[in-house]
């Protein structure tokens, strides 16, 4: 995704140090930022932001650049000490770390559109509506952190994504009609890659396995499943096998109760056309 200075992550000393080391190894390899970005299959803006200490490098990025630049393990070692960017809730940071190396991610939401699928305008509307209102600096930090997470949608190797979103979330028109129209177009675009599946839970669904609230499930590279549930100013990582199994059963049931991916796309198209 494109970056702009208005959504840059506030630099920390560790981020700046990692960026400086990356630049040193890149120049040692006689590569420009554009050339390195092409070899890594990342955008030039992404490489530039990491070098400038404005962007948190993902685990996948670190491994790719470590191998490409033959950095003797230096970049990998430094990455372990890079501070997380501001803008992520404390209780969410461990889950965000797990996301970076996940092979599968399932998300059910009944409150808002999942952060990975949000547009910037929608994110702003959501954050400004929930008291207490953030400062402009806090708002930009949160938007920047969300933008970094959204890079997961295009990660190599790809993650298998499954999203289930309540129709009522979209009918709320958070931020107004223009924001909603842009959001619906963005959701349609997000469903185009083969690894992203979006299902809409219809507003009328008398049989619903998700009445206990939003949840997420994640499969690690070791083929272990972990769950996550979030409430008011709290978040809980779920690793107990029995509890995770219950979450998996509920999510599987909801996939059968929601509209199919194809029918969900048709609904999104109708909703956008009605605006």
PDB file of C-alpha atoms in Angstrom, residues 61-244:
ATOM      1  CA  UNK A  61      10.602  -8.574   5.173  1.00  0.00           C
ATOM      2  CA  UNK A  62      13.531  -9.137   7.552  1.00  0.00           C
ATOM      3  CA  UNK A  63      14.072 -12.689   6.323  1.00  0.00           C
ATOM      4  CA  UNK A  64      13.898 -11.680   2.658  1.00  0.00           C
ATOM      5  CA  UNK A  65      16.300  -8.759   3.003  1.00  0.00           C
ATOM      6  CA  UNK A  66      18.686 -10.729   5.239  1.00  0.00           C
ATOM      7  CA  UNK A  67      18.995 -13.385   2.541  1.00  0.00           C
ATOM      8  CA  UNK A  68      19.099 -10.983  -0.418  1.00  0.00           C
ATOM      9  CA  UNK A  69      21.806  -8.750   1.068  1.00  0.00           C
ATOM     10  CA  UNK A  70      23.800 -11.565   2.734  1.00  0.00           C
ATOM     11  CA  UNK A  71      23.824  -9.575   5.955  1.00  0.00           C
ATOM     12  CA  UNK A  72      25.606 -12.183   8.118  1.00  0.00           C
ATOM     13  CA  UNK A  73      22.570 -12.408  10.432  1.00  0.00           C
ATOM     14  CA  UNK A  74      22.999  -8.779  11.511  1.00  0.00           C
ATOM     15  CA  UNK A  75      19.612  -7.558  10.278  1.00  0.00           C
ATOM     16  CA  UNK A  76      17.855 -10.590  11.734  1.00  0.00           C
ATOM     17  CA  UNK A  77      19.499  -9.985  15.123  1.00  0.00           C
ATOM     18  CA  UNK A  78      18.715  -6.268  15.087  1.00  0.00           C
ATOM     19  CA  UNK A  79      15.077  -6.910  14.212  1.00  0.00           C
ATOM     20  CA  UNK A  80      14.600  -8.745  17.518  1.00  0.00           C
ATOM     21  CA  UNK A  81      15.279  -5.468  19.337  1.00  0.00           C
ATOM     22  CA  UNK A  82      13.235  -3.146  17.154  1.00  0.00           C
ATOM     23  CA  UNK A  83      10.466  -1.560  19.188  1.00  0.00           C
ATOM     24  CA  UNK A  84       6.902  -2.055  17.991  1.00  0.00           C
ATOM     25  CA  UNK A  85       5.397   1.037  16.412  1.00  0.00           C
ATOM     26  CA  UNK A  86       3.051   3.128  18.435  1.00  0.00           C
ATOM     27  CA  UNK A  87      -0.605   2.904  17.539  1.00  0.00           C
ATOM     28  CA  UNK A  88      -1.254  -0.721  18.519  1.00  0.00           C
ATOM     29  CA  UNK A  89      -3.104  -1.391  21.752  1.00  0.00           C
ATOM     30  CA  UNK A  90      -0.895  -3.082  24.323  1.00  0.00           C
ATOM     31  CA  UNK A  91      -3.214  -6.085  24.573  1.00  0.00           C
ATOM     32  CA  UNK A  92      -3.172  -6.540  20.774  1.00  0.00           C
ATOM     33  CA  UNK A  93       0.574  -6.516  20.174  1.00  0.00           C
ATOM     34  CA  UNK A  94       1.208 -10.212  20.796  1.00  0.00           C
ATOM     35  CA  UNK A  95      -1.550 -11.127  18.338  1.00  0.00           C
ATOM     36  CA  UNK A  96      -0.115  -8.701  15.775  1.00  0.00           C
ATOM     37  CA  UNK A  97       3.266 -10.400  16.179  1.00  0.00           C
ATOM     38  CA  UNK A  98       1.703 -13.808  15.519  1.00  0.00           C
ATOM     39  CA  UNK A  99      -0.059 -12.451  12.424  1.00  0.00           C
ATOM     40  CA  UNK A 100       3.270 -11.662  10.779  1.00  0.00           C
ATOM     41  CA  UNK A 101       4.181 -15.325  10.336  1.00  0.00           C
ATOM     42  CA  UNK A 102       0.693 -16.867  10.158  1.00  0.00           C
ATOM     43  CA  UNK A 103      -0.258 -19.252   7.365  1.00  0.00           C
ATOM     44  CA  UNK A 104      -4.007 -18.851   7.938  1.00  0.00           C
ATOM     45  CA  UNK A 105      -6.178 -16.181   9.552  1.00  0.00           C
ATOM     46  CA  UNK A 106      -9.938 -16.296  10.232  1.00  0.00           C
ATOM     47  CA  UNK A 107     -11.834 -13.220  11.437  1.00  0.00           C
ATOM     48  CA  UNK A 108     -15.467 -12.735  12.484  1.00  0.00           C
ATOM     49  CA  UNK A 109     -16.648  -9.174  13.176  1.00  0.00           C
ATOM     50  CA  UNK A 110     -20.031  -7.833  14.279  1.00  0.00           C
ATOM     51  CA  UNK A 111     -18.922  -4.335  15.382  1.00  0.00           C
ATOM     52  CA  UNK A 112     -16.787  -2.828  12.624  1.00  0.00           C
ATOM     53  CA  UNK A 113     -15.141  -3.867   9.372  1.00  0.00           C
ATOM     54  CA  UNK A 114     -11.953  -5.820  10.286  1.00  0.00           C
ATOM     55  CA  UNK A 115      -8.898  -3.568  10.464  1.00  0.00           C
ATOM     56  CA  UNK A 116      -7.130  -5.486   7.694  1.00  0.00           C
ATOM     57  CA  UNK A 117      -9.945  -4.516   5.285  1.00  0.00           C
ATOM     58  CA  UNK A 118     -10.519  -0.895   6.303  1.00  0.00           C
ATOM     59  CA  UNK A 119      -9.926   2.189   4.183  1.00  0.00           C
ATOM     60  CA  UNK A 120      -8.167   5.125   5.818  1.00  0.00           C
ATOM     61  CA  UNK A 121     -11.349   7.222   5.736  1.00  0.00           C
ATOM     62  CA  UNK A 122     -13.313   4.462   7.436  1.00  0.00           C
ATOM     63  CA  UNK A 123     -10.575   4.009  10.059  1.00  0.00           C
ATOM     64  CA  UNK A 124     -10.660   7.717  10.828  1.00  0.00           C
ATOM     65  CA  UNK A 125     -14.451   7.680  11.167  1.00  0.00           C
ATOM     66  CA  UNK A 126     -14.378   4.716  13.547  1.00  0.00           C
ATOM     67  CA  UNK A 127     -11.615   6.129  15.738  1.00  0.00           C
ATOM     68  CA  UNK A 128     -13.113   9.612  15.938  1.00  0.00           C
ATOM     69  CA  UNK A 129     -16.528   8.251  16.930  1.00  0.00           C
ATOM     70  CA  UNK A 130     -15.383   6.300  19.986  1.00  0.00           C
ATOM     71  CA  UNK A 131     -14.657   8.372  23.134  1.00  0.00           C
ATOM     72  CA  UNK A 132     -12.279   9.588  24.333  1.00  0.00           C
ATOM     73  CA  UNK A 133     -11.306  11.361  21.110  1.00  0.00           C
ATOM     74  CA  UNK A 134      -7.651  10.780  20.135  1.00  0.00           C
ATOM     75  CA  UNK A 135      -5.223  13.624  19.530  1.00  0.00           C
ATOM     76  CA  UNK A 136      -4.175  14.154  15.909  1.00  0.00           C
ATOM     77  CA  UNK A 137      -0.820  12.522  16.712  1.00  0.00           C
ATOM     78  CA  UNK A 138      -2.493   9.471  18.276  1.00  0.00           C
ATOM     79  CA  UNK A 139      -4.865   9.196  15.322  1.00  0.00           C
ATOM     80  CA  UNK A 140      -2.027   9.247  12.785  1.00  0.00           C
ATOM     81  CA  UNK A 141      -0.063   6.659  14.773  1.00  0.00           C
ATOM     82  CA  UNK A 142      -3.048   4.303  14.876  1.00  0.00           C
ATOM     83  CA  UNK A 143      -3.735   4.713  11.172  1.00  0.00           C
ATOM     84  CA  UNK A 144      -0.070   4.086  10.381  1.00  0.00           C
ATOM     85  CA  UNK A 145      -0.015   0.934  12.510  1.00  0.00           C
ATOM     86  CA  UNK A 146      -3.131  -0.343  10.749  1.00  0.00           C
ATOM     87  CA  UNK A 147      -1.581   0.371   7.372  1.00  0.00           C
ATOM     88  CA  UNK A 148       1.471  -1.706   8.310  1.00  0.00           C
ATOM     89  CA  UNK A 149      -0.780  -4.616   9.310  1.00  0.00           C
ATOM     90  CA  UNK A 150      -2.614  -4.397   5.987  1.00  0.00           C
ATOM     91  CA  UNK A 151       0.612  -5.303   4.187  1.00  0.00           C
ATOM     92  CA  UNK A 152      -0.179  -8.841   5.325  1.00  0.00           C
ATOM     93  CA  UNK A 153      -2.803  -9.068   2.577  1.00  0.00           C
ATOM     94  CA  UNK A 154      -0.058  -9.019  -0.048  1.00  0.00           C
ATOM     95  CA  UNK A 155       2.577 -10.934   1.888  1.00  0.00           C
ATOM     96  CA  UNK A 156       4.754 -13.563   0.245  1.00  0.00           C
ATOM     97  CA  UNK A 157       4.270 -16.407   1.043  1.00  0.00           C
ATOM     98  CA  UNK A 158       0.555 -15.589   1.126  1.00  0.00           C
ATOM     99  CA  UNK A 159      -1.737 -16.034   4.108  1.00  0.00           C
ATOM    100  CA  UNK A 160      -5.071 -17.819   3.614  1.00  0.00           C
ATOM    101  CA  UNK A 161      -7.634 -15.249   4.824  1.00  0.00           C
ATOM    102  CA  UNK A 162     -11.250 -15.869   5.763  1.00  0.00           C
ATOM    103  CA  UNK A 163     -13.435 -12.961   6.869  1.00  0.00           C
ATOM    104  CA  UNK A 164     -17.053 -13.050   8.058  1.00  0.00           C
ATOM    105  CA  UNK A 165     -18.636  -9.618   8.531  1.00  0.00           C
ATOM    106  CA  UNK A 166     -22.159  -8.804   9.656  1.00  0.00           C
ATOM    107  CA  UNK A 167     -24.292  -7.065   7.018  1.00  0.00           C
ATOM    108  CA  UNK A 168     -25.456  -4.629   9.712  1.00  0.00           C
ATOM    109  CA  UNK A 169     -21.881  -3.310  10.024  1.00  0.00           C
ATOM    110  CA  UNK A 170     -22.042  -2.103   6.407  1.00  0.00           C
ATOM    111  CA  UNK A 171     -25.624  -0.844   6.649  1.00  0.00           C
ATOM    112  CA  UNK A 172     -24.556   1.458   9.479  1.00  0.00           C
ATOM    113  CA  UNK A 173     -22.788   3.730   6.921  1.00  0.00           C
ATOM    114  CA  UNK A 174     -20.061   4.714   9.398  1.00  0.00           C
ATOM    115  CA  UNK A 175     -18.578   8.019   8.266  1.00  0.00           C
ATOM    116  CA  UNK A 176     -21.369   8.740   5.775  1.00  0.00           C
ATOM    117  CA  UNK A 177     -22.253   7.643   2.266  1.00  0.00           C
ATOM    118  CA  UNK A 178     -18.999   8.699   0.561  1.00  0.00           C
ATOM    119  CA  UNK A 179     -16.901   6.810   3.084  1.00  0.00           C
ATOM    120  CA  UNK A 180     -19.194   3.791   2.755  1.00  0.00           C
ATOM    121  CA  UNK A 181     -19.091   3.844  -1.046  1.00  0.00           C
ATOM    122  CA  UNK A 182     -15.289   3.890  -0.995  1.00  0.00           C
ATOM    123  CA  UNK A 183     -15.250   1.132   1.629  1.00  0.00           C
ATOM    124  CA  UNK A 184     -17.540  -1.130  -0.416  1.00  0.00           C
ATOM    125  CA  UNK A 185     -15.345  -0.668  -3.487  1.00  0.00           C
ATOM    126  CA  UNK A 186     -12.277  -1.471  -1.408  1.00  0.00           C
ATOM    127  CA  UNK A 187     -13.888  -4.629  -0.004  1.00  0.00           C
ATOM    128  CA  UNK A 188     -14.686  -5.799  -3.514  1.00  0.00           C
ATOM    129  CA  UNK A 189     -11.071  -5.201  -4.543  1.00  0.00           C
ATOM    130  CA  UNK A 190      -9.844  -7.130  -1.497  1.00  0.00           C
ATOM    131  CA  UNK A 191     -11.819 -10.216  -2.576  1.00  0.00           C
ATOM    132  CA  UNK A 192     -10.045 -10.463  -5.944  1.00  0.00           C
ATOM    133  CA  UNK A 193      -6.858 -12.277  -4.778  1.00  0.00           C
ATOM    134  CA  UNK A 194      -7.302 -16.047  -4.511  1.00  0.00           C
ATOM    135  CA  UNK A 195      -6.176 -16.142  -0.877  1.00  0.00           C
ATOM    136  CA  UNK A 196      -8.808 -13.696   0.482  1.00  0.00           C
ATOM    137  CA  UNK A 197     -12.336 -14.948   1.144  1.00  0.00           C
ATOM    138  CA  UNK A 198     -15.039 -12.585   2.427  1.00  0.00           C
ATOM    139  CA  UNK A 199     -18.490 -13.696   3.526  1.00  0.00           C
ATOM    140  CA  UNK A 200     -21.342 -11.470   4.666  1.00  0.00           C
ATOM    141  CA  UNK A 201     -23.584 -12.671   7.469  1.00  0.00           C
ATOM    142  CA  UNK A 202     -27.096 -11.594   6.420  1.00  0.00           C
ATOM    143  CA  UNK A 203     -29.027  -9.304   8.722  1.00  0.00           C
ATOM    144  CA  UNK A 204     -31.799 -11.879   8.876  1.00  0.00           C
ATOM    145  CA  UNK A 205     -30.254 -15.111  10.068  1.00  0.00           C
ATOM    146  CA  UNK A 206     -32.260 -16.913  12.766  1.00  0.00           C
ATOM    147  CA  UNK A 207     -29.489 -19.513  13.224  1.00  0.00           C
ATOM    148  CA  UNK A 208     -26.260 -17.814  14.235  1.00  0.00           C
ATOM    149  CA  UNK A 209     -23.263 -19.438  15.958  1.00  0.00           C
ATOM    150  CA  UNK A 210     -21.476 -16.151  16.632  1.00  0.00           C
ATOM    151  CA  UNK A 211     -23.698 -14.517  19.221  1.00  0.00           C
ATOM    152  CA  UNK A 212     -20.879 -14.564  21.790  1.00  0.00           C
ATOM    153  CA  UNK A 213     -19.153 -11.798  19.840  1.00  0.00           C
ATOM    154  CA  UNK A 214     -16.190 -11.175  17.515  1.00  0.00           C
ATOM    155  CA  UNK A 215     -13.261 -13.558  17.369  1.00  0.00           C
ATOM    156  CA  UNK A 216     -10.167 -14.437  15.409  1.00  0.00           C
ATOM    157  CA  UNK A 217      -8.325 -17.680  14.739  1.00  0.00           C
ATOM    158  CA  UNK A 218      -4.785 -18.040  13.481  1.00  0.00           C
ATOM    159  CA  UNK A 219      -2.734 -20.971  12.190  1.00  0.00           C
ATOM    160  CA  UNK A 220       1.004 -20.781  12.882  1.00  0.00           C
ATOM    161  CA  UNK A 221       3.751 -22.138  10.583  1.00  0.00           C
ATOM    162  CA  UNK A 222       3.950 -25.103  12.997  1.00  0.00           C
ATOM    163  CA  UNK A 223       0.282 -25.870  12.185  1.00  0.00           C
ATOM    164  CA  UNK A 224      -0.893 -24.861  15.639  1.00  0.00           C
ATOM    165  CA  UNK A 225      -4.107 -22.884  16.061  1.00  0.00           C
ATOM    166  CA  UNK A 226      -4.475 -19.890  18.396  1.00  0.00           C
ATOM    167  CA  UNK A 227      -7.552 -17.769  19.113  1.00  0.00           C
ATOM    168  CA  UNK A 228      -8.111 -14.153  20.043  1.00  0.00           C
ATOM    169  CA  UNK A 229     -11.120 -12.358  21.522  1.00  0.00           C
ATOM    170  CA  UNK A 230     -11.432  -8.649  22.235  1.00  0.00           C
ATOM    171  CA  UNK A 231     -13.748  -6.507  24.335  1.00  0.00           C
ATOM    172  CA  UNK A 232     -13.833  -3.042  25.856  1.00  0.00           C
ATOM    173  CA  UNK A 233     -10.165  -2.039  26.317  1.00  0.00           C
ATOM    174  CA  UNK A 234      -9.155  -5.684  26.688  1.00  0.00           C
ATOM    175  CA  UNK A 235      -7.934  -8.547  24.519  1.00  0.00           C
ATOM    176  CA  UNK A 236      -7.331 -12.204  25.281  1.00  0.00           C
ATOM    177  CA  UNK A 237      -5.029 -14.619  23.491  1.00  0.00           C
ATOM    178  CA  UNK A 238      -6.544 -18.123  23.608  1.00  0.00           C
ATOM    179  CA  UNK A 239      -4.118 -21.047  23.445  1.00  0.00           C
ATOM    180  CA  UNK A 240      -5.976 -23.717  25.425  1.00  0.00           C
ATOM    181  CA  UNK A 241      -6.702 -26.495  22.922  1.00  0.00           C
ATOM    182  CA  UNK A 242     -10.233 -27.128  24.127  1.00  0.00           C
ATOM    183  CA  UNK A 243     -11.137 -23.433  24.016  1.00  0.00           C
ATOM    184  CA  UNK A 244      -9.586 -23.015  20.560  1.00  0.00           C
TER     185      UNK A 244
END
